[in-house]
Tab-separated table of C-alpha atoms in Angstrom:
chain	number	residue	atom	x	y	z
A	1	MET	CA	-55.983	-145.509	-19.860
A	2	LYS	CA	-53.446	-145.872	-17.097
A	3	PHE	CA	-51.207	-147.761	-19.428
A	4	ALA	CA	-51.465	-145.080	-22.076
A	5	ASN	CA	-50.475	-142.369	-19.436
A	6	LEU	CA	-47.448	-144.495	-18.405
A	7	VAL	CA	-46.386	-144.837	-22.067
A	8	MET	CA	-46.746	-141.073	-22.521
A	9	PHE	CA	-44.657	-140.468	-19.387
A	10	LEU	CA	-41.963	-142.737	-20.604
A	11	VAL	CA	-41.930	-141.130	-24.110
A	12	LEU	CA	-41.838	-137.533	-22.834
A	13	CYS	CA	-39.863	-137.650	-19.659
A	14	LEU	CA	-37.230	-140.371	-19.886
A	15	PRO	CA	-35.308	-138.740	-22.788
A	16	THR	CA	-35.082	-135.495	-20.771
A	17	ALA	CA	-33.961	-137.430	-17.704
A	18	PHE	CA	-31.347	-139.323	-19.644
A	19	SER	CA	-30.240	-136.123	-21.286
A	20	GLU	CA	-29.803	-134.272	-17.948
A	21	GLU	CA	-27.954	-137.301	-16.577
A	22	ALA	CA	-25.724	-137.537	-19.608
A	23	SER	CA	-24.953	-133.796	-19.342
A	24	SER	CA	-24.118	-134.100	-15.643
A	25	SER	CA	-22.096	-137.172	-16.395
A	26	SER	CA	-20.247	-135.303	-19.085
A	27	GLU	CA	-19.402	-132.455	-16.739
A	28	ASN	CA	-18.233	-134.799	-14.126
A	29	SER	CA	-16.154	-136.696	-16.587
A	30	ALA	CA	-14.496	-133.487	-17.789
A	31	GLU	CA	-13.657	-132.712	-14.089
A	32	GLU	CA	-12.279	-136.225	-13.615
A	33	ASN	CA	-10.240	-135.977	-16.785
A	34	ILE	CA	-8.316	-132.987	-15.600
A	35	LEU	CA	-4.810	-134.119	-14.653
A	36	PRO	CA	-3.891	-133.613	-10.921
A	37	LYS	CA	-1.079	-131.064	-11.842
A	38	CYS	CA	-3.752	-129.081	-13.775
A	39	PHE	CA	-6.084	-128.889	-10.848
A	40	LYS	CA	-4.710	-126.054	-8.737
A	41	SER	CA	-6.441	-122.832	-7.780
A	42	TYR	CA	-3.358	-120.632	-8.633
A	43	TYR	CA	-0.253	-120.999	-10.768
A	44	GLU	CA	2.790	-118.663	-10.474
A	45	ILE	CA	4.901	-118.800	-13.614
A	46	SER	CA	8.201	-116.950	-14.294
A	47	SER	CA	10.268	-119.341	-16.350
A	48	PHE	CA	10.145	-121.821	-19.255
A	49	GLY	CA	10.387	-124.684	-16.751
A	50	ASP	CA	7.173	-123.458	-15.035
A	51	ILE	CA	5.359	-123.412	-18.291
A	52	LYS	CA	6.588	-126.796	-19.241
A	53	LYS	CA	5.061	-128.353	-16.103
A	54	ILE	CA	1.552	-127.553	-17.417
A	55	SER	CA	2.307	-127.715	-21.202
A	56	ASP	CA	0.135	-130.836	-21.697
A	57	CYS	CA	-2.833	-129.524	-19.675
A	58	GLN	CA	-5.897	-128.850	-21.759
A	59	THR	CA	-7.954	-127.485	-18.899
A	60	ILE	CA	-6.538	-125.410	-16.106
A	61	SER	CA	-8.873	-125.347	-13.084
A	62	GLY	CA	-7.653	-122.103	-11.547
A	63	SER	CA	-5.782	-118.851	-12.500
A	64	ILE	CA	-2.437	-118.460	-14.162
A	65	ASN	CA	-0.196	-115.475	-13.259
A	66	ILE	CA	2.872	-115.106	-15.473
A	67	HIS	CA	5.369	-112.427	-14.478
A	68	GLY	CA	8.981	-111.682	-15.073
A	69	TYR	CA	9.126	-114.337	-17.884
A	70	ASP	CA	12.606	-114.064	-19.531
A	71	MET	CA	12.256	-115.540	-22.990
A	72	GLU	CA	11.192	-113.927	-26.341
A	73	LEU	CA	8.388	-116.473	-27.070
A	74	LEU	CA	5.688	-117.311	-24.494
A	75	GLU	CA	3.640	-120.247	-25.729
A	76	LEU	CA	0.651	-121.811	-24.061
A	77	SER	CA	0.715	-124.850	-26.294
A	78	SER	CA	-2.022	-127.261	-25.298
A	79	ILE	CA	-4.253	-125.224	-23.016
A	80	LYS	CA	-7.865	-124.966	-24.224
A	81	HIS	CA	-9.782	-123.730	-21.204
A	82	ILE	CA	-8.715	-121.642	-18.177
A	83	LYS	CA	-11.375	-121.628	-15.469
A	84	GLY	CA	-9.938	-118.631	-13.632
A	85	ASP	CA	-7.840	-115.615	-14.869
A	86	LEU	CA	-4.905	-115.371	-17.137
A	87	LYS	CA	-2.566	-112.538	-16.308
A	88	ILE	CA	0.805	-111.825	-18.142
A	89	SER	CA	2.706	-108.853	-16.826
A	90	ASN	CA	6.089	-107.253	-16.288
A	91	ALA	CA	7.967	-109.432	-18.766
A	92	SER	CA	10.206	-107.099	-20.713
A	93	GLN	CA	11.780	-109.935	-22.712
A	94	VAL	CA	8.610	-111.355	-24.195
A	95	MET	CA	8.147	-110.414	-27.889
A	96	ARG	CA	5.535	-112.902	-28.934
A	97	ILE	CA	2.649	-114.617	-27.158
A	98	GLU	CA	1.038	-117.684	-28.821
A	99	ALA	CA	-1.860	-119.749	-27.538
A	100	PRO	CA	-2.885	-121.854	-30.511
A	101	GLU	CA	-5.496	-124.034	-28.746
A	102	LEU	CA	-6.932	-121.582	-26.219
A	103	GLU	CA	-10.711	-121.325	-26.592
A	104	SER	CA	-12.024	-119.817	-23.300
A	105	ILE	CA	-11.045	-117.963	-20.248
A	106	ASP	CA	-13.781	-117.797	-17.580
A	107	GLY	CA	-12.215	-114.863	-15.724
A	108	SER	CA	-10.173	-111.882	-16.894
A	109	PHE	CA	-7.462	-111.831	-19.504
A	110	THR	CA	-4.781	-109.265	-18.536
A	111	LEU	CA	-1.695	-108.249	-20.412
A	112	ASN	CA	0.158	-105.493	-18.568
A	113	THR	CA	3.477	-103.793	-19.011
A	114	LEU	CA	4.970	-105.939	-21.717
A	115	THR	CA	7.266	-103.387	-23.316
A	116	SER	CA	8.731	-105.640	-25.963
A	117	LEU	CA	5.594	-107.480	-27.082
A	118	THR	CA	4.951	-107.032	-30.780
A	119	SER	CA	2.424	-109.763	-31.620
A	120	ALA	CA	-0.098	-111.989	-29.909
A	121	SER	CA	-1.951	-114.930	-31.443
A	122	PHE	CA	-5.206	-116.475	-30.158
A	123	PRO	CA	-6.742	-118.054	-33.236
A	124	LYS	CA	-9.430	-120.150	-31.426
A	125	LEU	CA	-10.254	-117.802	-28.554
A	126	GLU	CA	-14.083	-117.204	-28.461
A	127	SER	CA	-14.937	-116.562	-24.832
A	128	VAL	CA	-13.463	-114.351	-22.016
A	129	ASP	CA	-15.065	-112.372	-19.232
A	130	THR	CA	-12.913	-109.268	-19.186
A	131	LEU	CA	-10.067	-108.371	-21.652
A	132	GLU	CA	-7.755	-105.797	-20.095
A	133	TRP	CA	-4.601	-104.925	-22.012
A	134	LYS	CA	-2.482	-102.008	-20.814
A	135	VAL	CA	0.977	-100.630	-21.479
A	136	LEU	CA	1.887	-102.687	-24.513
A	137	PRO	CA	3.623	-99.838	-26.371
A	138	ILE	CA	4.794	-101.706	-29.460
A	139	LEU	CA	2.023	-104.352	-29.757
A	140	SER	CA	0.870	-103.940	-33.356
A	141	SER	CA	-0.549	-107.349	-34.295
A	142	VAL	CA	-3.235	-109.446	-32.683
A	143	GLY	CA	-4.754	-112.615	-34.148
A	144	LEU	CA	-8.318	-113.408	-33.067
A	145	ASN	CA	-9.212	-115.493	-36.068
A	146	LYS	CA	-12.475	-116.878	-34.774
A	147	GLY	CA	-13.650	-113.649	-33.177
A	148	ILE	CA	-14.686	-113.399	-29.593
A	149	LYS	CA	-18.358	-114.153	-29.214
A	150	LYS	CA	-18.739	-113.959	-25.481
A	151	ILE	CA	-17.182	-111.118	-23.445
A	152	ASN	CA	-18.333	-108.630	-20.858
A	153	SER	CA	-15.664	-105.820	-20.808
A	154	VAL	CA	-12.879	-104.579	-23.072
A	155	ILE	CA	-10.148	-102.282	-21.759
A	156	LEU	CA	-7.361	-101.368	-24.296
A	157	SER	CA	-4.790	-98.771	-23.326
A	158	ASP	CA	-1.311	-97.723	-24.552
A	159	THR	CA	-0.741	-100.135	-27.435
A	160	SER	CA	0.409	-99.642	-31.129
A	161	LEU	CA	-2.600	-101.369	-32.603
A	162	THR	CA	-4.002	-99.715	-35.663
A	163	GLY	CA	-7.493	-101.283	-35.674
A	164	PHE	CA	-10.007	-102.703	-33.241
A	165	GLY	CA	-12.246	-105.567	-34.191
A	166	GLY	CA	-12.870	-109.318	-33.609
A	167	PHE	CA	-15.559	-108.787	-30.884
A	168	ASN	CA	-18.924	-110.043	-32.113
A	169	VAL	CA	-21.262	-109.414	-29.095
A	170	ASP	CA	-24.557	-107.568	-28.550
A	171	THR	CA	-23.903	-106.402	-24.980
A	172	LEU	CA	-20.814	-105.111	-23.158
A	173	LYS	CA	-20.384	-103.899	-19.578
A	174	THR	CA	-17.440	-101.575	-20.368
A	175	LEU	CA	-15.675	-100.518	-23.504
A	176	ARG	CA	-12.662	-98.311	-22.829
A	177	ILE	CA	-10.162	-97.610	-25.561
A	178	ASP	CA	-7.591	-94.882	-24.866
A	179	ASN	CA	-3.990	-93.792	-25.414
A	180	ASN	CA	-3.473	-96.083	-28.471
A	181	ARG	CA	-1.578	-93.544	-30.564
A	182	PHE	CA	-1.751	-95.486	-33.931
A	183	LEU	CA	-5.325	-96.651	-33.639
A	184	GLU	CA	-7.171	-95.353	-36.656
A	185	ARG	CA	-10.296	-97.331	-36.698
A	186	ILE	CA	-12.789	-98.748	-34.184
A	187	ASP	CA	-15.755	-100.877	-35.434
A	188	SER	CA	-18.196	-102.698	-33.252
A	189	SER	CA	-21.726	-104.169	-33.696
A	190	VAL	CA	-22.435	-103.912	-30.004
A	191	LYS	CA	-26.045	-102.915	-29.235
A	192	GLU	CA	-25.878	-102.131	-25.515
A	193	ILE	CA	-23.109	-100.948	-23.130
A	194	THR	CA	-24.353	-101.229	-19.511
A	195	GLU	CA	-21.635	-99.215	-17.818
A	196	GLU	CA	-19.154	-96.905	-19.640
A	197	LEU	CA	-18.044	-96.232	-23.206
A	198	ILE	CA	-14.822	-94.242	-23.208
A	199	ILE	CA	-12.808	-93.383	-26.370
A	200	ALA	CA	-9.971	-90.925	-25.804
A	201	ALA	CA	-6.403	-89.923	-26.834
A	202	ASN	CA	-5.946	-92.366	-29.730
A	203	ALA	CA	-4.717	-91.575	-33.271
A	204	ARG	CA	-5.571	-88.055	-34.468
A	205	ASN	CA	-7.485	-89.434	-37.474
A	206	LEU	CA	-9.447	-92.038	-35.537
A	207	GLU	CA	-12.727	-93.061	-37.066
A	208	VAL	CA	-15.291	-94.662	-34.789
A	209	ALA	CA	-18.351	-96.662	-35.814
A	210	PHE	CA	-21.039	-98.071	-33.484
A	211	PRO	CA	-23.917	-98.272	-36.033
A	212	GLU	CA	-26.076	-100.514	-33.894
A	213	LEU	CA	-25.465	-99.119	-30.421
A	214	GLY	CA	-28.885	-98.111	-28.930
A	215	TRP	CA	-28.333	-97.805	-25.190
A	216	VAL	CA	-25.366	-96.772	-23.051
A	217	LYS	CA	-25.030	-95.701	-19.418
A	218	VAL	CA	-22.043	-93.340	-19.732
A	219	ALA	CA	-20.370	-92.024	-22.908
A	220	MET	CA	-17.234	-89.991	-23.296
A	221	VAL	CA	-15.830	-89.443	-26.773
A	222	LYS	CA	-12.566	-87.437	-27.179
A	223	ASP	CA	-10.045	-86.843	-29.940
A	224	THR	CA	-11.840	-88.517	-32.834
A	225	LYS	CA	-12.097	-87.611	-36.548
A	226	SER	CA	-15.589	-89.052	-37.037
A	227	ILE	CA	-18.134	-91.048	-35.100
A	228	ASP	CA	-21.226	-93.039	-36.068
A	229	LEU	CA	-23.799	-93.171	-33.323
A	230	ASN	CA	-26.859	-92.975	-35.595
A	231	ASP	CA	-28.869	-95.613	-33.729
A	232	LEU	CA	-28.230	-94.354	-30.188
A	233	GLN	CA	-31.534	-93.728	-28.391
A	234	VAL	CA	-30.748	-93.534	-24.625
A	235	VAL	CA	-27.878	-92.330	-22.518
A	236	GLN	CA	-28.796	-93.296	-18.942
A	237	SER	CA	-26.223	-90.941	-17.292
A	238	SER	CA	-23.827	-88.455	-19.032
A	239	ALA	CA	-22.675	-87.950	-22.628
A	240	GLU	CA	-19.507	-85.891	-23.353
A	241	PHE	CA	-18.001	-84.972	-26.760
A	242	ILE	CA	-14.774	-83.163	-26.058
A	243	GLU	CA	-11.889	-81.918	-28.247
A	244	ASN	CA	-12.980	-83.915	-31.310
A	245	LYS	CA	-12.023	-83.074	-34.935
A	246	PHE	CA	-15.250	-83.966	-36.670
A	247	ASP	CA	-17.223	-81.219	-38.455
A	248	SER	CA	-20.570	-82.893	-37.846
A	249	LEU	CA	-22.182	-84.816	-34.992
A	250	SER	CA	-25.373	-86.661	-35.674
A	251	LEU	CA	-27.474	-88.417	-33.004
A	252	PRO	CA	-30.927	-88.275	-34.705
A	253	LYS	CA	-32.579	-91.031	-32.625
A	254	LEU	CA	-31.309	-89.907	-29.206
A	255	LYS	CA	-34.357	-89.279	-26.978
A	256	SER	CA	-33.072	-88.785	-23.462
A	257	VAL	CA	-29.858	-88.138	-21.516
A	258	GLY	CA	-30.158	-88.943	-17.832
A	259	SER	CA	-27.511	-86.483	-16.592
A	260	THR	CA	-25.211	-83.975	-18.400
A	261	LEU	CA	-24.826	-83.490	-22.129
A	262	SER	CA	-21.630	-81.681	-23.109
A	263	LEU	CA	-20.164	-80.479	-26.447
A	264	ILE	CA	-16.877	-78.830	-25.573
A	265	ASN	CA	-13.970	-77.545	-27.451
A	266	ASN	CA	-14.727	-79.320	-30.815
A	267	LYS	CA	-12.933	-76.810	-32.986
A	268	LYS	CA	-14.164	-77.983	-36.394
A	269	LEU	CA	-17.785	-78.796	-35.439
A	270	GLU	CA	-20.156	-76.928	-37.779
A	271	ASN	CA	-23.346	-79.037	-37.644
A	272	ALA	CA	-25.029	-81.118	-35.039
A	273	ASP	CA	-28.267	-83.185	-35.002
A	274	PHE	CA	-30.149	-84.029	-31.861
A	275	SER	CA	-33.536	-83.863	-33.507
A	276	SER	CA	-35.285	-86.440	-31.345
A	277	LEU	CA	-33.829	-85.347	-27.952
A	278	VAL	CA	-36.677	-84.476	-25.540
A	279	GLU	CA	-35.090	-84.554	-22.043
A	280	VAL	CA	-31.736	-83.815	-20.419
A	281	GLY	CA	-31.738	-84.795	-16.871
A	282	GLY	CA	-28.745	-82.666	-15.828
A	283	GLY	CA	-26.937	-79.728	-17.443
A	284	LEU	CA	-26.602	-78.890	-21.165
A	285	MET	CA	-23.281	-77.394	-22.110
A	286	VAL	CA	-22.229	-76.224	-25.638
A	287	ILE	CA	-18.870	-74.462	-25.100
A	288	LYS	CA	-16.035	-73.180	-27.363
A	289	ASN	CA	-16.976	-74.980	-30.542
A	290	ASP	CA	-15.485	-72.223	-32.761
A	291	LYS	CA	-17.284	-72.999	-36.016
A	292	LEU	CA	-20.716	-73.676	-34.456
A	293	LYS	CA	-22.672	-70.479	-35.213
A	294	GLN	CA	-26.222	-71.667	-34.589
A	295	ILE	CA	-27.635	-73.564	-31.670
A	296	ASN	CA	-30.705	-74.806	-33.330
A	297	PHE	CA	-30.258	-78.466	-33.216
A	298	PHE	CA	-32.491	-79.320	-30.266
A	299	PRO	CA	-35.891	-78.810	-31.898
A	300	ALA	CA	-37.733	-81.341	-29.699
A	301	LEU	CA	-36.030	-80.482	-26.337
A	302	LYS	CA	-38.644	-79.774	-23.624
A	303	SER	CA	-36.860	-80.213	-20.258
A	304	VAL	CA	-33.413	-79.617	-18.770
A	305	GLY	CA	-32.813	-80.823	-15.257
A	306	GLY	CA	-29.856	-78.546	-14.578
A	307	ALA	CA	-28.344	-75.371	-16.073
A	308	ILE	CA	-27.819	-74.567	-19.784
A	309	GLU	CA	-24.573	-72.957	-20.686
A	310	PHE	CA	-23.442	-71.755	-24.122
A	311	GLU	CA	-20.273	-70.068	-25.013
A	312	GLY	CA	-18.540	-69.237	-28.374
A	313	ASP	CA	-18.924	-67.234	-31.506
A	314	ILE	CA	-22.686	-67.887	-31.569
A	315	ASP	CA	-24.963	-65.812	-33.881
A	316	ASP	CA	-28.366	-67.221	-32.777
A	317	SER	CA	-30.111	-69.911	-30.854
A	318	SER	CA	-33.571	-71.527	-31.027
A	319	PHE	CA	-35.446	-73.734	-28.459
A	320	LYS	CA	-38.947	-73.848	-29.794
A	321	ARG	CA	-40.329	-76.474	-27.444
A	322	LEU	CA	-38.345	-75.871	-24.293
A	323	LYS	CA	-40.681	-75.696	-21.231
A	324	ILE	CA	-38.441	-75.808	-18.208
A	325	VAL	CA	-34.817	-75.310	-17.148
A	326	LYS	CA	-34.225	-76.216	-13.518
A	327	GLY	CA	-31.114	-74.128	-13.191
A	328	SER	CA	-29.390	-71.159	-14.745
A	329	ALA	CA	-29.405	-70.138	-18.422
A	330	ILE	CA	-25.989	-68.659	-19.509
A	331	MET	CA	-25.063	-67.323	-22.872
A	332	LYS	CA	-21.634	-65.793	-23.581
A	333	SER	CA	-21.179	-65.032	-27.264
A	334	SER	CA	-18.386	-63.186	-28.962
A	335	SER	CA	-20.582	-62.575	-32.006
A	336	LYS	CA	-21.816	-58.995	-32.598
A	337	PHE	CA	-24.929	-60.520	-34.291
A	338	PHE	CA	-26.183	-62.219	-31.149
A	339	ASP	CA	-29.215	-60.452	-29.640
A	340	CYS	CA	-29.201	-60.860	-25.881
A	341	GLN	CA	-32.489	-59.094	-25.280
A	342	LYS	CA	-34.264	-61.341	-27.742
A	343	TRP	CA	-32.657	-64.420	-26.118
A	344	ILE	CA	-33.704	-63.401	-22.675
A	345	ASP	CA	-37.234	-62.331	-23.495
A	346	LYS	CA	-38.179	-65.027	-26.083
A	347	GLU	CA	-36.013	-68.030	-25.271
A	348	VAL	CA	-35.360	-68.407	-21.566
A	349	SER	CA	-37.193	-65.927	-19.324
A	350	ASP	CA	-40.325	-67.996	-19.122
A	351	VAL	CA	-38.573	-71.417	-18.602
A	352	VAL	CA	-35.853	-70.819	-16.021
A	353	ARG	CA	-36.708	-71.893	-12.500
A	354	GLY	CA	-34.105	-70.967	-9.946
A	355	GLY	CA	-30.529	-69.703	-10.661
A	356	LYS	CA	-29.918	-66.886	-13.054
A	357	ILE	CA	-30.230	-65.732	-16.592
A	358	GLU	CA	-26.896	-64.301	-17.899
A	359	CYS	CA	-26.070	-62.987	-21.447
A	360	GLY	CA	-23.246	-61.092	-23.035
A	361	SER	CA	-22.387	-60.698	-26.691
A	362	GLY	CA	-20.064	-58.897	-29.198
A	363	ASP	CA	-17.336	-56.728	-27.807
A	364	SER	CA	-18.975	-56.218	-24.477
A	365	GLU	CA	-16.713	-57.202	-21.601
A	366	PHE	CA	-19.763	-57.604	-19.288
A	367	THR	CA	-22.903	-59.667	-19.132
A	368	GLU	CA	-26.330	-58.826	-17.823
A	369	VAL	CA	-27.311	-61.069	-15.040
A	370	ILE	CA	-30.991	-61.533	-13.981
A	371	HIS	CA	-31.562	-63.525	-10.763
A	372	ILE	CA	-34.610	-65.825	-10.865
A	373	ASP	CA	-36.398	-67.708	-8.009
A	374	GLU	CA	-37.882	-71.196	-8.191
A	375	ASP	CA	-41.207	-69.700	-9.234
A	376	GLY	CA	-39.612	-68.036	-12.278
A	377	GLU	CA	-39.882	-64.512	-10.694
A	378	ARG	CA	-37.104	-61.992	-11.084
A	379	THR	CA	-35.549	-61.122	-7.774
A	380	GLY	CA	-32.692	-58.742	-8.905
A	381	THR	CA	-30.000	-57.856	-11.395
A	382	SER	CA	-26.235	-57.645	-11.529
A	383	THR	CA	-23.321	-57.733	-13.988
A	384	GLY	CA	-20.823	-60.530	-14.893
A	385	ARG	CA	-17.882	-61.063	-17.206
A	386	ASN	CA	-18.129	-62.149	-20.891
A	387	SER	CA	-15.460	-64.795	-21.084
A	388	ALA	CA	-16.193	-65.454	-24.777
A	389	LYS	CA	-15.362	-61.891	-25.798
A	390	ILE	CA	-12.626	-61.570	-28.497
A	391	SER	CA	-11.239	-58.098	-27.969
A	392	ASP	CA	-8.460	-57.569	-30.504
A	393	LYS	CA	-9.189	-53.843	-30.236
A	394	GLY	CA	-8.766	-54.016	-26.425
A	395	ARG	CA	-5.573	-55.878	-26.802
A	396	GLY	CA	-4.301	-53.373	-29.371
A	397	MET	CA	-5.111	-50.446	-27.048
A	398	HIS	CA	-3.264	-52.220	-24.265
A	399	ASN	CA	-0.207	-52.600	-26.450
A	400	VAL	CA	-0.293	-49.031	-27.508
A	401	GLN	CA	-0.589	-47.862	-23.856
A	402	GLU	CA	2.197	-50.219	-22.880
A	403	SER	CA	4.466	-48.836	-25.632
A	404	THR	CA	3.640	-45.253	-24.746
A	405	SER	CA	4.431	-46.016	-21.103
A	406	ILE	CA	7.772	-47.490	-22.058
A	407	ALA	CA	8.705	-44.555	-24.265
A	408	THR	CA	7.688	-42.049	-21.634
A	409	HIS	CA	9.656	-43.953	-19.090
A	410	SER	CA	12.775	-43.952	-21.380
A	411	PHE	CA	12.411	-40.330	-22.084
A	412	ASP	CA	12.180	-39.434	-18.370
A	413	ASN	CA	15.305	-41.541	-17.715
A	414	THR	CA	17.178	-39.762	-20.557
A	415	LYS	CA	16.229	-36.338	-19.040
A	416	GLY	CA	17.480	-37.449	-15.637
A	417	LEU	CA	20.861	-38.613	-16.986
A	418	LEU	CA	21.315	-35.352	-18.945
A	419	SER	CA	20.715	-33.279	-15.767
A	420	ILE	CA	23.302	-35.329	-13.857
A	421	PHE	CA	25.784	-34.947	-16.696
A	422	ILE	CA	25.297	-31.122	-16.736
A	423	GLY	CA	25.760	-30.898	-12.982
A	424	CYS	CA	28.955	-32.875	-13.127
A	425	LEU	CA	30.347	-30.410	-15.778
A	426	ALA	CA	29.459	-27.364	-13.532
A	427	ILE	CA	31.270	-28.959	-10.587
A	428	MET	CA	34.392	-29.610	-12.685
A	429	ALA	CA	34.407	-26.039	-13.963
A	430	THR	CA	34.265	-24.670	-10.428
A	431	LEU	CA	37.092	-26.846	-9.261
A	432	GLU	CA	39.312	-25.652	-12.129
A	433	THR	CA	38.490	-22.041	-11.215
A	434	LEU	CA	39.524	-22.550	-7.576
A	435	SER	CA	42.734	-24.239	-8.543
């Protein structure tokens, strides 16, 4: 029996032991194979001569900082693995970057202020911690042939790229893409963004697709033509959709927003779908979306942890399941069809706890304000200003009054000058008589 146990131990345990030893031996061997000149913690490179010194290194043990490089082609010929960071910056002569063998960068990969760079090629790159590319105003071509399969953060700002892709990961920490004036398409299969998603100030006709994104901490989407967030279920903090050009916004699976949800200044927005949204932890703002006539796209919403504020040419609103608003409820509509009394009595008077209820509609310059305590009791009333009012009639009257005032002023001036002229004639006649 003891012999059988010994045999079993040898069969099961020794291969594992040998495997671990072999793995450790392989790692140690890799460390030992790094040439001494490739085994520094930091490399400062500003010339071809500096690059040539490490041109036959396959592994760099530390970080590489390339700045002020003065040739058109920057080539990292044999380097496969950089254990620190790779930073290339302030090199106005560099037009092309080629790293044909580079497979992984353990730290950050930074390209910054390369004003002549037009193309970059990294055909074997598969792993990098953070990619941060900024101020590359004429960069239009990037080769990531294998596709990056391991990355934590992507920051892409001020380039001439027309498309974004080549990142095949499920989770990102940060995805920030802004000020890329020719960028027309962003596609990603990412499922989770643990910090921030920011898309802003790219091409006017930018189309964005995140069809598998289910969870994000912070989202800010600005200046896009279309966006696909059909699978998004949770926004842990805030979600903002500002100054976009899409005519519809659909988030049918979104259940909760931890902080503020904002739809602001989306001039073409006509339809929205938040049919599964139950809770907003902060404020809810739908402001100055010119073509959005109905606020009826929150059918499941029960709780708002801050204020609700709506402004625009809004005809009607409906919140059938809303139970509590822990702040003010403000409606400023320029539509003559909006019924403030109905909105106050049937939509919000029973749900607001603390703050105020304020409503104004149509041509009215003023709003009715009802002050509410934390128990939902009315404590007083006052008036406010209806900032959504479109008063062409008022502006016309102002122009008529202004024109009348100018005409009257001109007429008064003419009468004064005529009186002076007649006086002068009388004095001249008197002087002639005396002479």
